[in-house]
Structures are given as structure tokens and as C-alpha cells.
mmCIF file of C-alpha atoms in Angstrom:
data_model
loop_
_atom_site.group_PDB
_atom_site.id
_atom_site.type_symbol
_atom_site.label_atom_id
_atom_site.label_comp_id
_atom_site.label_asym_id
_atom_site.label_seq_id
_atom_site.Cartn_x
_atom_site.Cartn_y
_atom_site.Cartn_z
ATOM 1 C CA MET E 131 86.913 86.976 121.062
ATOM 2 C CA ALA E 132 84.373 88.147 123.536
ATOM 3 C CA ALA E 133 85.744 89.376 126.789
ATOM 4 C CA GLN E 134 85.651 86.627 129.807
ATOM 5 C CA ASN E 135 83.876 88.413 132.736
ATOM 6 C CA PHE E 136 84.896 87.759 136.115
ATOM 7 C CA ASP E 137 84.472 89.436 139.641
ATOM 8 C CA VAL E 138 88.112 89.990 140.717
ATOM 9 C CA ILE E 139 91.188 89.381 138.285
ATOM 10 C CA VAL E 140 94.542 88.921 140.064
ATOM 11 C CA ILE E 141 97.372 89.589 138.183
ATOM 12 C CA GLY E 142 100.699 87.542 139.938
ATOM 13 C CA ALA E 143 100.409 84.023 141.594
ATOM 14 C CA GLY E 144 102.905 84.796 144.166
ATOM 15 C CA PRO E 145 102.569 84.454 147.721
ATOM 16 C CA GLY E 146 100.536 86.862 147.532
ATOM 17 C CA GLY E 147 98.432 86.932 144.354
ATOM 18 C CA TYR E 148 97.941 82.810 145.138
ATOM 19 C CA VAL E 149 96.536 83.762 148.484
ATOM 20 C CA ALA E 150 94.065 86.403 147.543
ATOM 21 C CA ALA E 151 92.737 84.603 144.714
ATOM 22 C CA ILE E 152 92.099 81.617 146.801
ATOM 23 C CA ARG E 153 90.392 83.882 149.268
ATOM 24 C CA ALA E 154 88.156 85.671 147.038
ATOM 25 C CA SER E 155 86.984 82.284 145.834
ATOM 26 C CA GLN E 156 86.345 81.157 149.149
ATOM 27 C CA LEU E 157 84.062 84.476 149.667
ATOM 28 C CA GLY E 158 81.997 83.359 146.924
ATOM 29 C CA GLN E 159 83.569 85.386 143.718
ATOM 30 C CA LYS E 160 84.451 84.265 140.238
ATOM 31 C CA VAL E 161 88.725 84.847 139.955
ATOM 32 C CA ALA E 162 90.922 84.149 137.469
ATOM 33 C CA ILE E 163 94.841 84.920 138.092
ATOM 34 C CA VAL E 164 97.665 85.749 135.265
ATOM 35 C CA GLU E 165 100.772 84.747 135.757
ATOM 36 C CA ARG E 166 103.602 84.872 133.098
ATOM 37 C CA GLU E 167 106.247 82.465 134.637
ATOM 38 C CA HIS E 168 105.775 80.260 137.171
ATOM 39 C CA LEU E 169 102.877 79.414 139.769
ATOM 40 C CA GLY E 170 103.996 80.912 143.325
ATOM 41 C CA GLY E 171 106.054 83.378 142.390
ATOM 42 C CA ILE E 172 109.758 84.396 142.805
ATOM 43 C CA CYS E 173 109.539 82.977 146.776
ATOM 44 C CA LEU E 174 108.270 79.817 145.817
ATOM 45 C CA ASN E 175 110.213 79.291 143.080
ATOM 46 C CA TRP E 176 113.427 81.790 143.140
ATOM 47 C CA GLY E 177 113.661 83.078 146.430
ATOM 48 C CA CYS E 178 112.918 81.795 150.083
ATOM 49 C CA ILE E 179 111.766 78.230 149.328
ATOM 50 C CA PRO E 180 114.925 77.198 147.195
ATOM 51 C CA THR E 181 117.239 78.895 148.939
ATOM 52 C CA LYS E 182 116.262 77.605 152.403
ATOM 53 C CA ALA E 183 116.954 74.180 150.611
ATOM 54 C CA LEU E 184 120.201 74.794 150.267
ATOM 55 C CA LEU E 185 120.921 76.096 153.803
ATOM 56 C CA ARG E 186 119.513 73.079 154.750
ATOM 57 C CA SER E 187 121.907 70.896 152.916
ATOM 58 C CA ALA E 188 124.931 73.341 154.183
ATOM 59 C CA GLU E 189 123.257 72.952 157.382
ATOM 60 C CA VAL E 190 123.627 69.100 157.424
ATOM 61 C CA PHE E 191 127.015 69.256 155.933
ATOM 62 C CA HIS E 192 128.259 71.705 158.872
ATOM 63 C CA LEU E 193 127.022 69.020 161.106
ATOM 64 C CA MET E 194 128.357 66.099 159.946
ATOM 65 C CA HIS E 195 131.721 67.475 160.278
ATOM 66 C CA ARG E 196 130.388 67.971 163.839
ATOM 67 C CA ALA E 197 129.651 64.273 164.047
ATOM 68 C CA LYS E 198 132.013 63.416 167.129
ATOM 69 C CA ASP E 199 130.061 66.136 169.114
ATOM 70 C CA PHE E 200 127.046 63.967 169.388
ATOM 71 C CA GLY E 201 129.190 60.665 169.620
ATOM 72 C CA LEU E 202 128.614 59.862 165.969
ATOM 73 C CA LYS E 203 131.677 59.031 163.345
ATOM 74 C CA ALA E 204 131.840 59.989 159.555
ATOM 75 C CA GLU E 205 134.429 59.975 157.345
ATOM 76 C CA GLY E 206 135.149 61.528 153.952
ATOM 77 C CA ILE E 207 132.887 63.890 154.393
ATOM 78 C CA SER E 208 132.082 65.566 150.871
ATOM 79 C CA TYR E 209 129.132 66.961 148.592
ATOM 80 C CA ASP E 210 128.143 67.427 145.233
ATOM 81 C CA LEU E 211 127.099 70.772 144.372
ATOM 82 C CA ASP E 212 125.183 69.464 141.664
ATOM 83 C CA ALA E 213 122.959 67.502 143.277
ATOM 84 C CA VAL E 214 122.565 69.485 146.246
ATOM 85 C CA VAL E 215 121.161 72.083 143.294
ATOM 86 C CA ALA E 216 118.463 69.184 141.970
ATOM 87 C CA ARG E 217 117.360 68.778 145.183
ATOM 88 C CA SER E 218 116.958 72.196 146.071
ATOM 89 C CA ARG E 219 115.397 72.831 142.163
ATOM 90 C CA GLY E 220 113.079 69.917 142.696
ATOM 91 C CA VAL E 221 111.187 71.026 146.485
ATOM 92 C CA ALA E 222 110.379 74.125 144.093
ATOM 93 C CA LYS E 223 109.111 72.906 141.321
ATOM 94 C CA GLN E 224 106.786 70.095 143.669
ATOM 95 C CA LEU E 225 105.832 73.091 145.518
ATOM 96 C CA SER E 226 104.942 75.018 142.430
ATOM 97 C CA GLY E 227 102.729 72.113 141.333
ATOM 98 C CA GLY E 228 101.200 72.471 143.893
ATOM 99 C CA ILE E 229 99.750 75.745 143.380
ATOM 100 C CA GLY E 230 98.176 74.914 140.838
ATOM 101 C CA HIS E 231 96.443 72.387 142.338
ATOM 102 C CA LEU E 232 95.153 74.805 145.099
ATOM 103 C CA MET E 233 93.992 76.752 142.018
ATOM 104 C CA LYS E 234 91.918 74.140 140.558
ATOM 105 C CA LYS E 235 90.659 73.247 143.833
ATOM 106 C CA ASN E 236 89.431 76.241 144.733
ATOM 107 C CA LYS E 237 87.982 77.280 141.053
ATOM 108 C CA VAL E 238 90.090 80.119 140.011
ATOM 109 C CA THR E 239 91.018 80.075 136.334
ATOM 110 C CA VAL E 240 94.450 80.113 135.421
ATOM 111 C CA PHE E 241 95.944 82.464 132.465
ATOM 112 C CA MET E 242 99.765 82.068 131.888
ATOM 113 C CA GLY E 243 100.582 84.764 130.275
ATOM 114 C CA ALA E 244 101.929 88.468 130.256
ATOM 115 C CA ALA E 245 98.977 90.844 131.478
ATOM 116 C CA THR E 246 98.746 94.485 130.380
ATOM 117 C CA LEU E 247 95.654 97.050 131.609
ATOM 118 C CA PRO E 248 94.471 98.682 128.590
ATOM 119 C CA LYS E 249 91.768 100.559 130.350
ATOM 120 C CA LYS E 250 90.125 100.682 133.769
ATOM 121 C CA GLY E 251 88.321 96.790 134.592
ATOM 122 C CA THR E 252 89.971 95.460 131.599
ATOM 123 C CA VAL E 253 92.764 92.754 131.362
ATOM 124 C CA THR E 254 94.642 91.746 128.069
ATOM 125 C CA VAL E 255 96.745 88.468 128.356
ATOM 126 C CA LYS E 256 99.259 87.370 125.587
ATOM 127 C CA THR E 257 99.443 83.936 125.970
ATOM 128 C CA ASP E 258 100.839 81.341 123.773
ATOM 129 C CA LYS E 259 97.405 79.969 122.395
ATOM 130 C CA GLY E 260 96.894 84.026 122.032
ATOM 131 C CA THR E 261 95.573 87.160 123.240
ATOM 132 C CA GLU E 262 92.645 86.816 126.053
ATOM 133 C CA GLU E 263 90.925 89.844 126.896
ATOM 134 C CA LEU E 264 88.997 89.640 130.578
ATOM 135 C CA THR E 265 87.185 91.921 132.497
ATOM 136 C CA ALA E 266 85.983 92.302 136.537
ATOM 137 C CA LYS E 267 85.080 94.806 138.727
ATOM 138 C CA ALA E 268 88.121 94.377 140.739
ATOM 139 C CA ILE E 269 91.705 93.684 139.956
ATOM 140 C CA ILE E 270 94.680 92.870 142.442
ATOM 141 C CA LEU E 271 97.967 93.830 141.267
ATOM 142 C CA ALA E 272 100.441 91.413 142.370
ATOM 143 C CA THR E 273 103.422 91.046 140.202
ATOM 144 C CA GLY E 274 106.470 91.644 142.426
ATOM 145 C CA ALA E 275 109.808 92.629 142.149
ATOM 146 C CA ARG E 276 113.083 91.515 140.995
ATOM 147 C CA ALA E 277 116.642 92.101 141.290
ATOM 148 C CA ARG E 278 117.770 95.877 140.936
ATOM 149 C CA GLU E 279 121.142 96.116 138.855
ATOM 150 C CA LEU E 280 123.237 98.677 139.381
ATOM 151 C CA PRO E 281 125.485 100.146 136.599
ATOM 152 C CA GLY E 282 128.774 98.642 136.560
ATOM 153 C CA LEU E 283 127.346 95.552 138.764
ATOM 154 C CA GLU E 284 125.625 94.151 136.094
ATOM 155 C CA ALA E 285 124.997 90.437 136.240
ATOM 156 C CA ASP E 286 126.535 88.456 133.676
ATOM 157 C CA GLY E 287 126.130 84.975 134.992
ATOM 158 C CA ASP E 288 129.624 84.183 135.066
ATOM 159 C CA LEU E 289 131.709 85.961 136.778
ATOM 160 C CA VAL E 290 128.637 88.661 138.413
ATOM 161 C CA TRP E 291 125.463 86.409 139.810
ATOM 162 C CA THR E 292 121.651 87.936 140.492
ATOM 163 C CA TYR E 293 120.150 85.450 143.312
ATOM 164 C CA LYS E 294 119.165 83.170 139.849
ATOM 165 C CA HIS E 295 122.620 82.376 139.070
ATOM 166 C CA ALA E 296 123.219 81.769 142.735
ATOM 167 C CA LEU E 297 120.422 79.305 142.603
ATOM 168 C CA GLN E 298 121.813 77.493 139.550
ATOM 169 C CA PRO E 299 125.509 77.980 140.206
ATOM 170 C CA LYS E 300 127.752 76.557 137.341
ATOM 171 C CA ARG E 301 130.622 75.802 139.538
ATOM 172 C CA MET E 302 131.459 76.214 143.386
ATOM 173 C CA PRO E 303 133.242 79.609 144.300
ATOM 174 C CA LYS E 304 136.853 79.735 145.571
ATOM 175 C CA LYS E 305 136.761 83.439 146.477
ATOM 176 C CA LEU E 306 133.727 85.253 146.664
ATOM 177 C CA LEU E 307 131.973 88.749 147.060
ATOM 178 C CA VAL E 308 129.140 89.189 148.309
ATOM 179 C CA ILE E 309 127.572 93.096 147.604
ATOM 180 C CA GLY E 310 124.835 93.531 149.919
ATOM 181 C CA SER E 311 124.091 92.069 153.385
ATOM 182 C CA GLY E 312 120.603 91.987 153.501
ATOM 183 C CA ALA E 313 118.288 88.722 153.727
ATOM 184 C CA ILE E 314 118.928 87.421 150.063
ATOM 185 C CA GLY E 315 123.160 88.367 149.988
ATOM 186 C CA ILE E 316 123.562 86.983 153.802
ATOM 187 C CA GLU E 317 121.886 83.776 152.798
ATOM 188 C CA PHE E 318 124.263 83.228 149.949
ATOM 189 C CA ALA E 319 126.865 83.760 151.618
ATOM 190 C CA SER E 320 126.657 81.379 154.320
ATOM 191 C CA PHE E 321 125.676 78.676 152.382
ATOM 192 C CA PHE E 322 128.737 79.667 149.958
ATOM 193 C CA ASN E 323 130.513 79.668 152.911
ATOM 194 C CA THR E 324 130.013 76.585 154.916
ATOM 195 C CA LEU E 325 130.740 74.604 151.664
ATOM 196 C CA GLY E 326 134.386 75.768 151.606
ATOM 197 C CA ALA E 327 134.409 79.110 149.638
ATOM 198 C CA ASP E 328 136.259 82.037 150.862
ATOM 199 C CA VAL E 329 133.344 84.886 151.728
ATOM 200 C CA THR E 330 133.875 88.329 151.727
ATOM 201 C CA VAL E 331 130.163 90.492 152.419
ATOM 202 C CA CYS E 332 130.500 94.023 151.254
ATOM 203 C CA GLU E 333 127.484 95.969 153.096
ATOM 204 C CA VAL E 334 127.465 99.709 152.033
ATOM 205 C CA MET E 335 125.935 100.905 155.821
ATOM 206 C CA ASP E 336 127.235 100.768 158.641
ATOM 207 C CA ARG E 337 126.433 97.298 160.088
ATOM 208 C CA VAL E 338 125.223 93.888 158.123
ATOM 209 C CA LEU E 339 121.754 92.996 158.388
ATOM 210 C CA PRO E 340 121.052 97.015 158.063
ATOM 211 C CA VAL E 341 116.794 96.509 158.482
ATOM 212 C CA GLU E 342 117.255 94.186 161.721
ATOM 213 C CA ASP E 343 117.493 95.627 165.223
ATOM 214 C CA ALA E 344 121.241 97.058 165.926
ATOM 215 C CA GLU E 345 121.283 93.776 168.490
ATOM 216 C CA ILE E 346 120.482 91.210 165.832
ATOM 217 C CA SER E 347 122.900 92.867 163.557
ATOM 218 C CA ALA E 348 125.764 92.747 166.140
ATOM 219 C CA PHE E 349 125.119 89.405 167.415
ATOM 220 C CA ALA E 350 124.573 88.151 163.657
ATOM 221 C CA LYS E 351 128.138 89.627 162.375
ATOM 222 C CA LYS E 352 129.908 87.848 165.605
ATOM 223 C CA ALA E 353 128.498 84.322 164.275
ATOM 224 C CA PHE E 354 129.632 85.091 160.270
ATOM 225 C CA VAL E 355 132.982 86.007 161.268
ATOM 226 C CA LYS E 356 133.297 83.094 163.896
ATOM 227 C CA GLN E 357 132.346 81.074 160.618
ATOM 228 C CA GLY E 358 135.331 82.361 158.652
ATOM 229 C CA MET E 359 133.457 85.210 156.622
ATOM 230 C CA LYS E 360 134.805 88.554 156.429
ATOM 231 C CA ILE E 361 132.650 91.709 156.890
ATOM 232 C CA LEU E 362 133.478 94.932 155.400
ATOM 233 C CA GLU E 363 131.161 97.760 156.529
ATOM 234 C CA LYS E 364 130.586 101.084 154.711
ATOM 235 C CA PRO E 365 132.743 100.789 151.823
ATOM 236 C CA THR E 366 131.113 101.075 148.252
ATOM 237 C CA VAL E 367 131.747 98.824 145.374
ATOM 238 C CA LYS E 368 132.528 101.252 142.310
ATOM 239 C CA LYS E 369 133.572 99.823 140.120
ATOM 240 C CA LEU E 370 133.831 95.723 139.012
ATOM 241 C CA ASP E 371 136.932 95.116 136.119
ATOM 242 C CA ARG E 372 136.116 91.928 134.545
ATOM 243 C CA LYS E 373 138.574 89.156 133.116
ATOM 244 C CA PRO E 374 136.497 86.238 131.549
ATOM 245 C CA GLY E 375 138.150 82.993 132.457
ATOM 246 C CA VAL E 376 140.134 84.293 135.091
ATOM 247 C CA GLY E 377 137.839 86.667 137.840
ATOM 248 C CA VAL E 378 136.967 90.039 138.797
ATOM 249 C CA THR E 379 139.122 93.075 140.088
ATOM 250 C CA ALA E 380 136.429 94.710 142.622
ATOM 251 C CA HIS E 381 137.202 98.678 143.562
ATOM 252 C CA LEU E 382 136.119 99.504 146.996
ATOM 253 C CA GLU E 383 135.658 102.675 148.375
ATOM 254 C CA ASP E 384 135.102 104.056 151.691
ATOM 255 C CA ALA E 385 136.570 107.223 154.266
ATOM 256 C CA LYS E 386 140.187 106.133 154.078
ATOM 257 C CA GLY E 387 140.276 106.148 149.999
ATOM 258 C CA THR E 388 139.888 102.823 147.394
ATOM 259 C CA THR E 389 141.988 99.741 147.408
ATOM 260 C CA THR E 390 140.761 96.819 145.283
ATOM 261 C CA ALA E 391 140.729 93.059 145.860
ATOM 262 C CA GLU E 392 140.624 90.225 143.206
ATOM 263 C CA PHE E 393 137.355 87.672 143.567
ATOM 264 C CA ASP E 394 136.539 84.829 140.938
ATOM 265 C CA THR E 395 132.949 85.311 141.358
ATOM 266 C CA VAL E 396 130.698 88.006 142.575
ATOM 267 C CA ILE E 397 126.721 87.926 143.759
ATOM 268 C CA SER E 398 125.167 91.311 143.619
ATOM 269 C CA ALA E 399 122.402 91.339 146.282
ATOM 270 C CA VAL E 400 121.853 95.440 146.485
ATOM 271 C CA GLY E 401 118.019 95.322 146.768
ATOM 272 C CA ILE E 402 115.029 94.781 144.513
ATOM 273 C CA VAL E 403 112.830 96.822 142.246
ATOM 274 C CA GLY E 404 109.397 96.609 141.301
ATOM 275 C CA ASN E 405 107.340 94.813 138.441
ATOM 276 C CA VAL E 406 105.499 97.922 137.261
ATOM 277 C CA GLU E 407 106.747 98.190 133.602
ATOM 278 C CA ASN E 408 104.725 97.300 130.719
ATOM 279 C CA LEU E 409 101.337 97.011 132.561
ATOM 280 C CA GLY E 410 99.841 100.236 131.601
ATOM 281 C CA LEU E 411 99.646 101.794 134.659
ATOM 282 C CA GLU E 412 100.684 105.356 134.002
ATOM 283 C CA ALA E 413 98.052 105.916 131.564
ATOM 284 C CA LEU E 414 95.337 104.677 134.124
ATOM 285 C CA GLY E 415 96.626 107.196 136.471
ATOM 286 C CA VAL E 416 98.328 105.045 139.104
ATOM 287 C CA LYS E 417 101.146 106.431 140.860
ATOM 288 C CA ILE E 418 104.654 105.213 141.052
ATOM 289 C CA ASP E 419 107.492 105.907 143.647
ATOM 290 C CA ARG E 420 110.264 104.384 142.918
ATOM 291 C CA THR E 421 109.206 101.355 141.342
ATOM 292 C CA HIS E 422 106.510 100.844 143.858
ATOM 293 C CA VAL E 423 102.871 101.154 143.892
ATOM 294 C CA VAL E 424 101.706 103.818 145.987
ATOM 295 C CA THR E 425 98.530 102.434 147.675
ATOM 296 C CA ASP E 426 96.122 103.976 150.777
ATOM 297 C CA GLU E 427 96.059 101.671 154.083
ATOM 298 C CA TYR E 428 93.707 99.356 152.660
ATOM 299 C CA CYS E 429 96.370 98.430 149.241
ATOM 300 C CA ARG E 430 93.815 100.817 146.737
ATOM 301 C CA THR E 431 95.839 102.957 144.258
ATOM 302 C CA GLY E 432 93.542 105.636 143.348
ATOM 303 C CA VAL E 433 92.107 104.253 140.643
ATOM 304 C CA GLU E 434 88.451 102.953 141.016
ATOM 305 C CA GLY E 435 88.535 98.956 141.972
ATOM 306 C CA LEU E 436 92.450 98.577 141.622
ATOM 307 C CA TYR E 437 94.366 97.362 144.369
ATOM 308 C CA ALA E 438 98.129 96.796 144.806
ATOM 309 C CA ILE E 439 99.390 94.314 147.221
ATOM 310 C CA GLY E 440 102.907 92.788 148.385
ATOM 311 C CA ASP E 441 106.707 93.578 146.937
ATOM 312 C CA ILE E 442 104.661 95.649 144.310
ATOM 313 C CA ALA E 443 103.211 97.798 146.475
ATOM 314 C CA GLY E 444 106.723 97.922 148.812
ATOM 315 C CA SER E 445 108.439 97.136 151.955
ATOM 316 C CA PRO E 446 108.607 94.872 153.821
ATOM 317 C CA TRP E 447 109.505 92.793 151.401
ATOM 318 C CA LEU E 448 107.832 89.674 153.183
ATOM 319 C CA ALA E 449 106.065 86.881 151.726
ATOM 320 C CA HIS E 450 103.669 86.896 154.818
ATOM 321 C CA LYS E 451 102.910 90.536 154.323
ATOM 322 C CA ALA E 452 101.512 90.012 150.773
ATOM 323 C CA SER E 453 99.794 86.982 151.921
ATOM 324 C CA HIS E 454 97.847 89.386 154.619
ATOM 325 C CA GLU E 455 97.365 92.167 151.817
ATOM 326 C CA GLY E 456 95.448 89.406 149.583
ATOM 327 C CA VAL E 457 93.662 88.055 152.335
ATOM 328 C CA MET E 458 92.598 91.790 153.254
ATOM 329 C CA VAL E 459 91.816 93.095 149.386
ATOM 330 C CA ALA E 460 89.712 89.590 149.016
ATOM 331 C CA GLU E 461 87.801 90.414 152.041
ATOM 332 C CA LEU E 462 87.433 93.819 151.041
ATOM 333 C CA ILE E 463 86.351 93.374 147.629
ATOM 334 C CA ALA E 464 83.471 91.101 148.850
ATOM 335 C CA ARG E 465 82.172 94.040 150.812
ATOM 336 C CA LEU E 466 82.235 91.674 153.955
ATOM 337 C CA ASP E 467 84.559 93.456 155.991
ATOM 338 C CA CYS E 468 82.122 95.174 158.047
ATOM 339 C CA ARG E 469 80.115 91.963 159.415
ATOM 340 C CA LEU E 470 82.792 89.071 159.199
ATOM 341 C CA HIS E 471 82.453 88.078 162.867
ATOM 342 C CA LEU E 472 79.534 85.980 161.240
ATOM 343 C CA LEU E 473 82.325 83.767 159.515
ATOM 344 C CA PRO E 474 83.706 81.478 161.560
ATOM 345 C CA SER E 475 86.615 80.767 158.968
ATOM 346 C CA ALA E 476 87.650 84.162 159.124
ATOM 347 C CA GLY E 477 88.902 83.739 162.568
ATOM 348 C CA ARG E 478 86.857 87.062 163.687
ATOM 349 C CA LEU E 479 85.414 86.898 167.288
ATOM 350 C CA GLY E 480 83.050 90.216 166.526
ATOM 351 C CA ARG E 481 83.693 93.477 165.340
ATOM 352 C CA ASP E 482 86.519 95.371 164.847
ATOM 353 C CA ASP E 483 86.946 99.003 163.785
ATOM 354 C CA ARG E 484 90.838 99.387 163.143
ATOM 355 C CA SER E 485 91.768 99.248 159.487
ATOM 356 C CA PRO E 486 93.052 95.606 158.155
ATOM 357 C CA ARG E 487 96.395 96.432 158.231
ATOM 358 C CA GLU E 488 96.209 98.162 161.992
ATOM 359 C CA ARG E 489 94.598 94.689 162.593
ATOM 360 C CA GLY E 490 97.309 92.626 161.158
ATOM 361 C CA GLY E 491 100.038 94.798 162.584
ATOM 362 C CA LEU E 492 101.503 96.579 159.464
#
């Protein structure tokens, strides 16, 4: 089958990829986007959006218990965990379908399948119908990241969960250990704590939410403890002894020695790793550092015509950062950056000689 030619190919349809594709199309480019799982990426399907939907249900549940404070009466307050999860998944599904509509509206060709880069300027996509070969002068990597798994703490979906398992829990945990207090860990700790679980958060650093300002961390810790969470700072979870049908014995080590504690469920939220495997990046000469593609301030990889944006390009791992980079790279590819003040839609009032990242505050 003859190769299909495009101006821009985007690999990954998360908040970085689909925004880049839309902007490139708006600038007159012929665009294709490749996605192996769900339009919208992790953020929309398994991250920010469904998690916030769970937290909203927990917030309403919390407020129902405070009905008296608002001059209201609420009796027999309870929850249906399956219904809470179903609402969350429904929100994600609806928004994912919306991304498909946006692709069609902006004339972006969608290929559902796994992409590889056999050579510069070429992408092969394995779909349900066979293999497609695509070519383009510019390719944007937006393949995102996934949960990091540490030796001995690997998820099994039963006793030890990742964020995906926690978004679709088979049961309500009674005594829960959350390993890691970044955004993901704290969100699930807050959700299950509000619904009544006995929650312990273990953070290897000296404070919860370690990437936030120290003042925010201290304020957040005070609020979490007031809500009933147990916060352990500095200990390392060295090992998990799993007892199917019973629970988990966690071995915690700190400066004072090793202690053990019993839990029925563990959520591992110890960071993320970039999705850089099986793309053919090393053969192209792309430099990878600790599972993330190394780029310059314009998201260029060093390989002509190949860019990397979003989680795969490193921190901060935020949806709006990925979207900003997607817009920046699409404009750079279109060779319009030097005269975008002529385009009202770009929001520019005049020439700005700073780099795009400097203008965006990255």
C-alpha cells in the first residue's frame, strides 16, 4: 500500500497531541494523529478528569454530612461506590467522544493503532485492519507517560493498585496505604478517606506534596490530618508481603529502623515514566534521559523534523504545559512564528523576540 503523505503527524492524542494537531490544522497543515488506545490520552481517560469526578462525588458526600450547617436536613446518608465510579467513567467517555468530534471538525485524520518510526519522516501504524505507512516533513511525539512501578511494589490489581485500578475499584478499602504523596497519591487518599477508609499516606521525602511550595505542603498536611488521614514522612516502603484474600504487610524503614503495618489495600503512586519504548527512537538518534526525550527550548529532539512535547519531554507533568507546547510546536512547524502578530487567533499583539517557552512562562 502506498504511503499517505501529510505535513504533520502527531503520535499520541492526549492534551498535548490533540491540541497540537488542531493548531497545525488551523494553520493550514495537512495533519494526521495516531493514538493506540483512547482519544484524550491518560489525562482525560485515566487521570485528571475521572479523578476529579470521583473527588466531586466525595465532596458532595462530605457536604451532605454538614447539611445542618447550611440549615438543611439529610438523614441516612450513604453512597453507592459502583454508581460513583460509573459516573466518573461516563464523564471520561463523553469527553473522549468530544475529542473525536474535534478531530473531524478540524479535518485531522485519525489512525487508531500503535506507531513506530522506522526512519526519519516516516511513521508506520499497526491498526486492526493492517499496517499503514505515513510520511510527513514534521512529526510530533506526544506519547505521554505511565505509572512507575518499583521492585517489590508492583501492582496486581487485587491487593496493590495503580491509579487505573483505583479509578475502578473492585471494593471499598477499609485500611488503605497510599505510597507517594504527589498529586495522584493525595487525590486517591482524599477520595477514599472521605468515603470512610482508614488511610495512611507514606512519603519518602520530608513533606507531603514535595514538589509544591513548603508553605502549601504544611497547610495541606494540616488539613489532611484534620480530615483523619495518617501522614508518614521520610519512611521507605521496602517490601510488601501479600496474603491473597487477607491483606498486605508493609515493611516501612526510616532512620529509627524497620516497622511493619497491616493493610487490606495499597495504592502505589510513586511517579511516572515516559512512553519511549518500541517507537524506534534510539535508532533515529534521539537522546533519552531517564525515560524522557531530551529536547531544546523549542521541543526539538535534535533529529530534523522530530519534536517531543508533554510528559514524554519531562517535567512539569501537567496537561496545560503539554497543550502549550503543542501550540508552540505547531506554530513553529508552520514557519509562522516570526509573523504571528498578523494572525488575530494567535493572540499576539506584536513581535516578541523571546523564545516561545519564555513567553509562556515555562
